[in-house]
CSV table of C-alpha atoms in Angstrom, one decimal:
chain,number,residue,atom,x,y,z
L,570,UNK,CA,-34.7,3.0,22.5
L,571,UNK,CA,-32.0,5.2,22.3
L,572,UNK,CA,-29.4,4.5,19.2
L,573,UNK,CA,-26.3,3.6,20.2
L,574,UNK,CA,-23.4,6.4,20.4
L,575,UNK,CA,-19.8,6.2,20.6
L,576,UNK,CA,-18.4,6.7,24.4
L,577,UNK,CA,-16.7,9.6,25.2
L,578,UNK,CA,-13.1,7.9,26.1
L,579,UNK,CA,-12.7,6.2,22.7
L,580,UNK,CA,-13.6,9.6,20.8
L,581,UNK,CA,-11.2,11.4,22.9
L,582,UNK,CA,-8.5,8.6,22.8
L,583,UNK,CA,-9.0,7.9,19.4
L,584,UNK,CA,-9.5,10.6,16.9
L,585,UNK,CA,-6.0,12.3,18.5
L,586,UNK,CA,-4.1,13.7,16.0
L,587,UNK,CA,-0.7,15.2,16.8
L,588,UNK,CA,-0.8,19.2,16.2
L,589,UNK,CA,2.1,18.9,13.4
L,590,UNK,CA,0.0,17.0,11.0
L,591,UNK,CA,-0.3,18.8,7.7
L,592,UNK,CA,-3.2,20.7,6.5
L,593,UNK,CA,-2.7,19.0,3.3
L,594,UNK,CA,-3.5,15.7,4.9
L,595,UNK,CA,-6.9,16.9,5.8
L,596,UNK,CA,-7.7,18.6,2.8
L,597,UNK,CA,-6.9,15.5,0.5
L,598,UNK,CA,-9.4,13.7,2.8
L,599,UNK,CA,-11.8,15.9,2.6
L,600,UNK,CA,-11.7,15.6,-1.4
L,601,UNK,CA,-11.7,12.4,-1.4
L,602,UNK,CA,-14.6,11.7,0.9
L,603,UNK,CA,-16.8,14.3,0.1
L,604,UNK,CA,-19.4,12.5,-1.1
L,605,UNK,CA,-19.3,9.9,1.2
L,606,UNK,CA,-22.8,9.6,3.5
L,607,UNK,CA,-21.7,8.3,6.8
L,608,UNK,CA,-18.3,7.2,8.7
L,609,UNK,CA,-18.4,3.8,7.3
L,610,UNK,CA,-18.8,4.6,3.6
L,611,UNK,CA,-15.8,7.2,4.7
L,612,UNK,CA,-13.3,4.2,5.9
L,613,UNK,CA,-14.3,2.0,2.9
L,614,UNK,CA,-13.5,5.3,0.4
L,615,UNK,CA,-9.7,5.5,2.3
L,616,UNK,CA,-9.3,2.2,2.3
L,617,UNK,CA,-10.2,1.2,-1.4
L,618,UNK,CA,-8.2,4.5,-2.5
L,619,UNK,CA,-4.9,3.6,-0.8
L,620,UNK,CA,-5.5,-0.2,-2.0
L,621,UNK,CA,-5.8,1.4,-5.7
L,622,UNK,CA,-3.6,4.3,-5.6
L,623,UNK,CA,-0.3,2.7,-4.0
L,624,UNK,CA,2.2,0.0,-4.6
L,625,UNK,CA,2.9,-2.7,-2.2
L,626,UNK,CA,6.7,-2.7,-1.4
L,627,UNK,CA,9.0,-3.8,1.1
L,628,UNK,CA,12.3,-1.7,-0.3
L,629,UNK,CA,11.5,1.6,0.4
L,630,UNK,CA,13.0,4.3,2.9
L,631,UNK,CA,11.7,5.1,6.2
L,632,UNK,CA,10.2,8.7,6.2
L,633,UNK,CA,11.9,11.6,8.0
L,634,UNK,CA,8.5,13.3,9.2
L,635,UNK,CA,5.1,12.9,9.5
L,636,UNK,CA,4.5,9.1,8.2
L,637,UNK,CA,0.9,9.8,6.8
L,638,UNK,CA,1.7,13.0,5.1
L,639,UNK,CA,4.6,11.6,3.3
L,640,UNK,CA,3.3,8.3,2.1
L,641,UNK,CA,0.2,10.7,0.6
L,642,UNK,CA,2.5,13.3,-0.8
L,643,UNK,CA,5.9,12.0,-1.3
L,644,UNK,CA,6.0,8.3,-2.1
L,645,UNK,CA,4.6,5.9,-3.9
L,646,UNK,CA,4.6,2.6,-2.4
L,647,UNK,CA,5.0,0.9,1.0
L,648,UNK,CA,4.0,-2.3,3.1
L,649,UNK,CA,1.1,-2.4,5.8
L,650,UNK,CA,2.8,-0.3,8.6
L,651,UNK,CA,2.7,2.7,6.1
L,652,UNK,CA,-0.9,1.9,4.6
L,653,UNK,CA,-2.5,1.3,7.8
L,654,UNK,CA,-0.9,4.5,9.7
L,655,UNK,CA,-2.2,6.6,6.6
L,656,UNK,CA,-5.6,5.2,7.3
L,657,UNK,CA,-5.5,5.8,10.7
L,658,UNK,CA,-4.4,9.5,10.2
L,659,UNK,CA,-7.1,10.3,7.6
L,660,UNK,CA,-9.9,8.9,9.6
L,661,UNK,CA,-9.3,10.8,12.3
L,662,UNK,CA,-9.0,14.2,10.5
L,663,UNK,CA,-12.7,13.5,9.9
L,664,UNK,CA,-13.2,12.7,13.6
L,665,UNK,CA,-13.8,9.5,13.3
L,666,UNK,CA,-12.0,6.9,15.9
L,667,UNK,CA,-9.6,4.9,14.5
L,668,UNK,CA,-6.9,2.6,15.6
L,669,UNK,CA,-3.7,0.9,14.3
L,670,UNK,CA,-3.5,-2.7,15.1
L,671,UNK,CA,-0.7,-5.0,14.8
L,672,UNK,CA,-1.3,-8.6,14.5
L,673,UNK,CA,-0.8,-12.1,12.3
L,674,UNK,CA,-2.2,-13.2,9.4
L,675,UNK,CA,-3.7,-16.6,9.8
L,676,UNK,CA,-0.3,-18.7,8.4
L,677,UNK,CA,-0.5,-22.1,6.6
L,678,UNK,CA,-3.0,-24.6,7.7
L,679,UNK,CA,-1.5,-28.0,8.3
L,680,UNK,CA,-4.1,-29.8,9.9
L,681,UNK,CA,-7.4,-29.0,11.6
L,682,UNK,CA,-7.0,-26.2,13.8
L,683,UNK,CA,-3.3,-26.9,13.2
L,684,UNK,CA,-1.5,-23.5,11.6
L,685,UNK,CA,1.9,-22.3,11.0
L,686,UNK,CA,2.9,-18.9,11.6
L,687,UNK,CA,5.8,-17.2,10.1
L,688,UNK,CA,7.4,-14.2,11.0
L,689,UNK,CA,6.4,-12.7,7.3
L,690,UNK,CA,2.5,-13.2,8.6
L,691,UNK,CA,3.5,-10.1,10.9
L,692,UNK,CA,0.7,-7.3,9.5
L,693,UNK,CA,-0.9,-4.2,10.4
L,694,UNK,CA,-4.0,-3.3,9.8
L,695,UNK,CA,-7.2,-0.6,10.9
L,696,UNK,CA,-10.2,-1.0,13.2
L,697,UNK,CA,-12.6,1.8,12.9
L,698,UNK,CA,-15.4,2.1,16.0
L,699,UNK,CA,-19.2,2.2,14.8
L,700,UNK,CA,-21.7,2.9,17.9
L,701,UNK,CA,-23.9,-0.2,16.5
L,702,UNK,CA,-21.2,-2.7,15.9
L,703,UNK,CA,-17.9,-2.0,18.0
L,704,UNK,CA,-14.4,-1.8,16.6
L,705,UNK,CA,-14.4,-3.4,12.9
L,706,UNK,CA,-11.5,-4.0,10.8
L,707,UNK,CA,-10.3,-2.5,7.7
L,708,UNK,CA,-7.2,-3.3,5.6
L,709,UNK,CA,-5.8,-0.9,3.4
L,710,UNK,CA,-2.7,-2.9,2.0
L,711,UNK,CA,-3.2,-4.4,-1.3
L,712,UNK,CA,-3.7,-7.8,-0.3
L,713,UNK,CA,-2.3,-9.6,-3.9
L,714,UNK,CA,1.0,-8.3,-3.6
L,715,UNK,CA,1.6,-9.1,-0.4
L,716,UNK,CA,0.7,-12.7,-0.3
L,717,UNK,CA,3.0,-12.8,-3.5
L,718,UNK,CA,6.1,-11.1,-1.5
L,719,UNK,CA,5.3,-13.8,0.9
L,720,UNK,CA,4.9,-16.8,-1.3
L,721,UNK,CA,8.3,-15.7,-3.1
L,722,UNK,CA,10.2,-15.4,0.5
L,723,UNK,CA,8.8,-18.7,1.1
L,724,UNK,CA,10.2,-20.5,-2.3
L,725,UNK,CA,13.7,-18.5,-1.5
L,726,UNK,CA,13.8,-20.0,2.4
L,727,UNK,CA,13.3,-23.2,0.9
L,728,UNK,CA,15.4,-23.5,-2.0
L,729,UNK,CA,18.3,-22.2,0.7
L,730,UNK,CA,17.0,-25.5,2.9
L,731,UNK,CA,16.6,-23.2,5.5
L,732,UNK,CA,15.5,-25.4,8.3
L,733,UNK,CA,13.7,-22.8,10.2
L,734,UNK,CA,10.9,-22.2,7.9
L,735,UNK,CA,8.9,-25.1,7.7
L,736,UNK,CA,7.6,-28.3,10.2
L,737,UNK,CA,7.5,-32.0,9.2
L,738,UNK,CA,3.5,-31.5,8.1
L,739,UNK,CA,3.7,-27.9,6.6
L,740,UNK,CA,6.0,-28.8,3.0
L,741,UNK,CA,3.1,-30.9,2.0
L,742,UNK,CA,0.3,-28.4,2.7
L,743,UNK,CA,-0.9,-25.6,0.7
L,744,UNK,CA,0.7,-22.0,0.9
L,745,UNK,CA,-0.6,-19.6,3.4
L,746,UNK,CA,-3.9,-18.1,3.3
L,747,UNK,CA,-4.1,-13.9,3.5
L,748,UNK,CA,-6.4,-12.0,5.6
L,749,UNK,CA,-9.8,-12.5,5.3
L,750,UNK,CA,-11.9,-10.0,3.9
L,751,UNK,CA,-12.7,-8.0,6.7
L,752,UNK,CA,-16.0,-5.9,5.2
L,753,UNK,CA,-18.6,-6.6,3.2
L,754,UNK,CA,-20.4,-4.1,0.8
L,755,UNK,CA,-23.7,-4.3,2.9
L,756,UNK,CA,-21.9,-2.7,5.5
L,757,UNK,CA,-19.9,-3.9,9.2
L,758,UNK,CA,-20.1,-7.4,9.8
L,759,UNK,CA,-20.1,-7.7,13.3
L,760,UNK,CA,-17.7,-7.0,16.4
L,761,UNK,CA,-15.6,-9.8,15.6
L,762,UNK,CA,-12.7,-7.7,13.8
L,763,UNK,CA,-9.7,-10.2,13.9
L,764,UNK,CA,-8.8,-12.6,11.2
L,765,UNK,CA,-8.8,-16.0,12.5
L,766,UNK,CA,-5.8,-17.5,14.1
L,767,UNK,CA,-4.2,-14.1,15.2
L,768,UNK,CA,-3.2,-12.3,18.1
L,769,UNK,CA,-3.8,-8.5,17.6
L,770,UNK,CA,-2.1,-5.8,19.5
L,771,UNK,CA,-4.5,-2.5,19.2
L,772,UNK,CA,-2.4,0.6,19.7
L,773,UNK,CA,-3.6,4.3,20.5
L,774,UNK,CA,-2.0,5.2,16.9
L,775,UNK,CA,-1.4,6.3,14.6
L,776,UNK,CA,1.9,4.3,15.5
L,777,UNK,CA,4.6,5.8,17.6
L,778,UNK,CA,2.6,8.9,18.5
L,779,UNK,CA,4.6,10.2,21.4
L,780,UNK,CA,4.0,12.6,23.9
L,781,UNK,CA,5.2,15.8,22.2
L,782,UNK,CA,3.1,14.8,19.2
L,783,UNK,CA,5.8,13.5,16.6
L,784,UNK,CA,5.8,10.3,14.5
L,785,UNK,CA,7.4,7.2,14.5
L,786,UNK,CA,7.3,3.9,12.7
L,787,UNK,CA,6.5,0.8,15.0
L,788,UNK,CA,9.1,-2.1,14.9
L,789,UNK,CA,7.0,-4.5,12.5
L,790,UNK,CA,9.1,-7.6,11.6
L,791,UNK,CA,10.2,-7.4,7.7
L,792,UNK,CA,11.5,-10.0,6.2
L,793,UNK,CA,13.5,-9.2,3.2
L,794,UNK,CA,13.7,-6.2,1.0
L,795,UNK,CA,13.0,-7.3,-2.2
L,796,UNK,CA,10.2,-6.2,-4.9
L,797,UNK,CA,7.0,-8.2,-4.5
L,798,UNK,CA,6.7,-10.7,-7.8
L,799,UNK,CA,3.4,-10.0,-9.7
L,800,UNK,CA,1.1,-12.3,-7.7
L,801,UNK,CA,-0.7,-14.0,-11.3
L,802,UNK,CA,2.0,-15.2,-12.1
L,803,UNK,CA,3.1,-16.8,-8.7
L,804,UNK,CA,-0.4,-18.0,-9.1
L,805,UNK,CA,0.3,-20.0,-12.3
L,806,UNK,CA,2.8,-22.0,-10.8
L,807,UNK,CA,6.5,-20.6,-12.5
L,808,UNK,CA,7.7,-19.1,-9.3
L,809,UNK,CA,11.1,-21.0,-9.3
L,810,UNK,CA,11.9,-19.7,-12.7
L,811,UNK,CA,10.8,-16.2,-12.7
L,812,UNK,CA,13.0,-15.8,-9.4
L,813,UNK,CA,16.0,-17.5,-11.1
L,814,UNK,CA,15.8,-14.6,-13.8
L,815,UNK,CA,14.6,-12.1,-12.2
L,816,UNK,CA,11.5,-11.7,-14.7
L,817,UNK,CA,8.9,-11.8,-12.6
L,818,UNK,CA,9.8,-8.4,-10.8
L,819,UNK,CA,10.5,-6.7,-14.1
L,820,UNK,CA,7.2,-7.6,-15.5
L,821,UNK,CA,5.8,-6.6,-12.2
L,822,UNK,CA,7.6,-3.3,-12.6
L,823,UNK,CA,6.1,-2.7,-16.1
L,824,UNK,CA,2.7,-3.6,-14.8
L,825,UNK,CA,2.9,-0.8,-12.5
L,826,UNK,CA,4.1,1.4,-14.9
L,827,UNK,CA,0.3,1.3,-16.2
L,828,UNK,CA,-1.4,0.8,-13.2
L,829,UNK,CA,-2.5,4.7,-12.3
L,830,UNK,CA,-4.0,6.3,-9.6
L,831,UNK,CA,-7.5,7.0,-10.4
L,832,UNK,CA,-10.1,10.0,-9.8
L,833,UNK,CA,-7.7,12.4,-8.1
L,834,UNK,CA,-6.3,15.0,-10.1
L,835,UNK,CA,-2.9,15.3,-8.3
L,836,UNK,CA,-2.2,11.6,-7.3
L,837,UNK,CA,-2.6,10.7,-11.3
L,838,UNK,CA,0.2,13.8,-11.9
L,839,UNK,CA,2.3,12.3,-8.9
L,840,UNK,CA,1.8,8.7,-10.2
L,841,UNK,CA,2.6,9.8,-13.8
L,842,UNK,CA,5.9,11.9,-12.4
L,843,UNK,CA,7.4,9.1,-10.7
L,844,UNK,CA,6.7,6.9,-13.6
L,845,UNK,CA,8.6,8.9,-16.1
L,846,UNK,CA,11.3,9.3,-13.5
L,847,UNK,CA,11.5,5.3,-13.3
L,848,UNK,CA,12.0,5.8,-17.1
L,849,UNK,CA,14.6,8.1,-17.3
L,850,UNK,CA,16.6,6.5,-14.6
L,851,UNK,CA,16.1,2.9,-16.4
L,852,UNK,CA,17.7,4.7,-19.1
L,853,UNK,CA,20.6,5.8,-17.9
L,854,UNK,CA,19.8,9.3,-16.5
L,855,UNK,CA,20.3,9.9,-12.7
L,856,UNK,CA,18.8,12.6,-10.9
L,857,UNK,CA,21.6,15.1,-9.2
L,858,UNK,CA,21.2,16.6,-6.0
L,859,UNK,CA,19.1,20.1,-5.8
L,860,UNK,CA,17.7,19.1,-9.4
L,861,UNK,CA,14.0,20.2,-9.7
L,862,UNK,CA,11.6,17.9,-11.8
L,863,UNK,CA,11.6,20.4,-14.4
L,864,UNK,CA,15.7,20.3,-14.7
L,865,UNK,CA,15.1,16.8,-14.5
L,866,UNK,CA,12.5,16.2,-16.9
L,867,UNK,CA,14.4,18.8,-19.6
L,868,UNK,CA,14.5,17.5,-23.3
L,869,UNK,CA,11.4,16.1,-24.3
L,870,UNK,CA,8.0,18.1,-24.7
L,871,UNK,CA,6.0,15.3,-23.1
L,872,UNK,CA,8.4,14.8,-20.4
L,873,UNK,CA,9.1,18.8,-19.4
L,874,UNK,CA,4.8,19.0,-19.5
L,875,UNK,CA,4.7,16.1,-16.9
L,876,UNK,CA,7.7,18.1,-14.9
L,877,UNK,CA,5.2,21.3,-15.1
L,878,UNK,CA,2.5,19.4,-14.1
L,879,UNK,CA,4.2,18.0,-11.0
L,880,UNK,CA,6.0,21.2,-10.1
L,881,UNK,CA,2.3,23.2,-10.1
L,882,UNK,CA,0.8,20.3,-8.2
L,883,UNK,CA,3.4,20.2,-5.6
L,884,UNK,CA,4.0,23.9,-5.0
L,885,UNK,CA,1.6,25.9,-7.5
L,886,UNK,CA,-2.4,26.1,-7.9
L,887,UNK,CA,-3.1,22.7,-8.1
L,888,UNK,CA,-4.3,20.5,-11.3
L,889,UNK,CA,-7.5,19.6,-12.6
L,890,UNK,CA,-8.9,16.3,-14.5
L,891,UNK,CA,-7.8,18.1,-17.9
L,892,UNK,CA,-4.3,18.1,-16.6
L,893,UNK,CA,-4.4,14.5,-15.2
L,894,UNK,CA,-5.4,13.3,-18.6
L,895,UNK,CA,-2.7,15.5,-20.5
L,896,UNK,CA,-0.2,13.6,-18.0
L,897,UNK,CA,-1.7,10.2,-18.4
L,898,UNK,CA,-1.5,10.5,-22.5
L,899,UNK,CA,2.2,11.9,-22.6
L,900,UNK,CA,2.8,8.6,-20.1
L,901,UNK,CA,1.0,6.7,-22.5
L,902,UNK,CA,3.0,7.8,-25.8
L,903,UNK,CA,6.2,7.5,-23.9
L,904,UNK,CA,5.2,4.1,-22.6
L,905,UNK,CA,4.3,3.1,-26.3
L,906,UNK,CA,8.2,4.0,-26.9
L,907,UNK,CA,10.3,2.6,-24.2
L,908,UNK,CA,8.0,-0.7,-23.4
L,909,UNK,CA,9.6,-4.0,-22.5
L,910,UNK,CA,6.7,-6.0,-21.7
L,911,UNK,CA,6.3,-7.8,-24.8
L,912,UNK,CA,9.7,-9.3,-24.4
L,913,UNK,CA,9.8,-10.1,-21.0
L,914,UNK,CA,6.2,-11.7,-21.9
L,915,UNK,CA,7.9,-13.7,-24.6
L,916,UNK,CA,10.7,-14.6,-22.2
L,917,UNK,CA,8.4,-15.8,-19.3
L,918,UNK,CA,6.5,-17.7,-21.7
L,919,UNK,CA,9.8,-19.5,-23.1
L,920,UNK,CA,10.9,-20.1,-19.3
L,921,UNK,CA,7.6,-21.7,-17.8
L,922,UNK,CA,6.8,-24.5,-20.2
């Protein structure tokens, strides 16, 4: 019996990309997936790389150009729309059929067969076509920060006595469950690619691809543009105190400063640069319009070196693993000098007793 193949209609429709897609998107994807042995491995590599190298945030500026290109090279955080759009685009650069899907995560179970689904349960993910399995779901959006954000939105709404946030049963039930894990290490797990309890709308994607090959982000309900709290702290049951004091967000930012991308030297250097800029701005410096990275980061040998490496990565001949290691070391020194983490942890422990 011949092995199944991808229908021509699927290939033609779900591998299209605008002619304006920058070459560096393909080049970055080629490097990341160089060791992938098949389309499934390629999808898993990209899913995990996006989860591990970009932060989740609702508080981001809308890209002006190609969404995937700007997310990969100009941004360090975004929400589900950005993650899913970027993964679809990267897969299509490898001629792997992929589509952008919008729908809802399961919501909060309040009884057997009964769920409460709220506006913040709206979500976007990716489906990839495999001849042997059909459409299989992948979710490149980091789940823990997203769930933490949802918890905080719900807690805020309840503290404000929002009458539209709960039913009679939902107040006494556990918090919403996240999206089920779409894949397993062994490979695609069948053709049922939708989370339980969701209604989904696949799009040709990447989202907003119009007739002339441009990009625009689809409209997906976004609850409030607040920074996500750190998931483990929320699970520890201290959400109210953290929300009142703002400690959760500050602690999450301190932890973000220490969690850098892995493997890709350009992503590491870019991550270090954005974190150094944050440190400078936190200490009162503001980047002037038209100021280059090197100009903004002048005054400290370590900081200047990060600025040079960032310009080299973006505009020069690139960077290698040695450059990335240098940037990491410079950031580590700066964090040791400027860390606010011990104070925040002490404050959190005092408040949560």
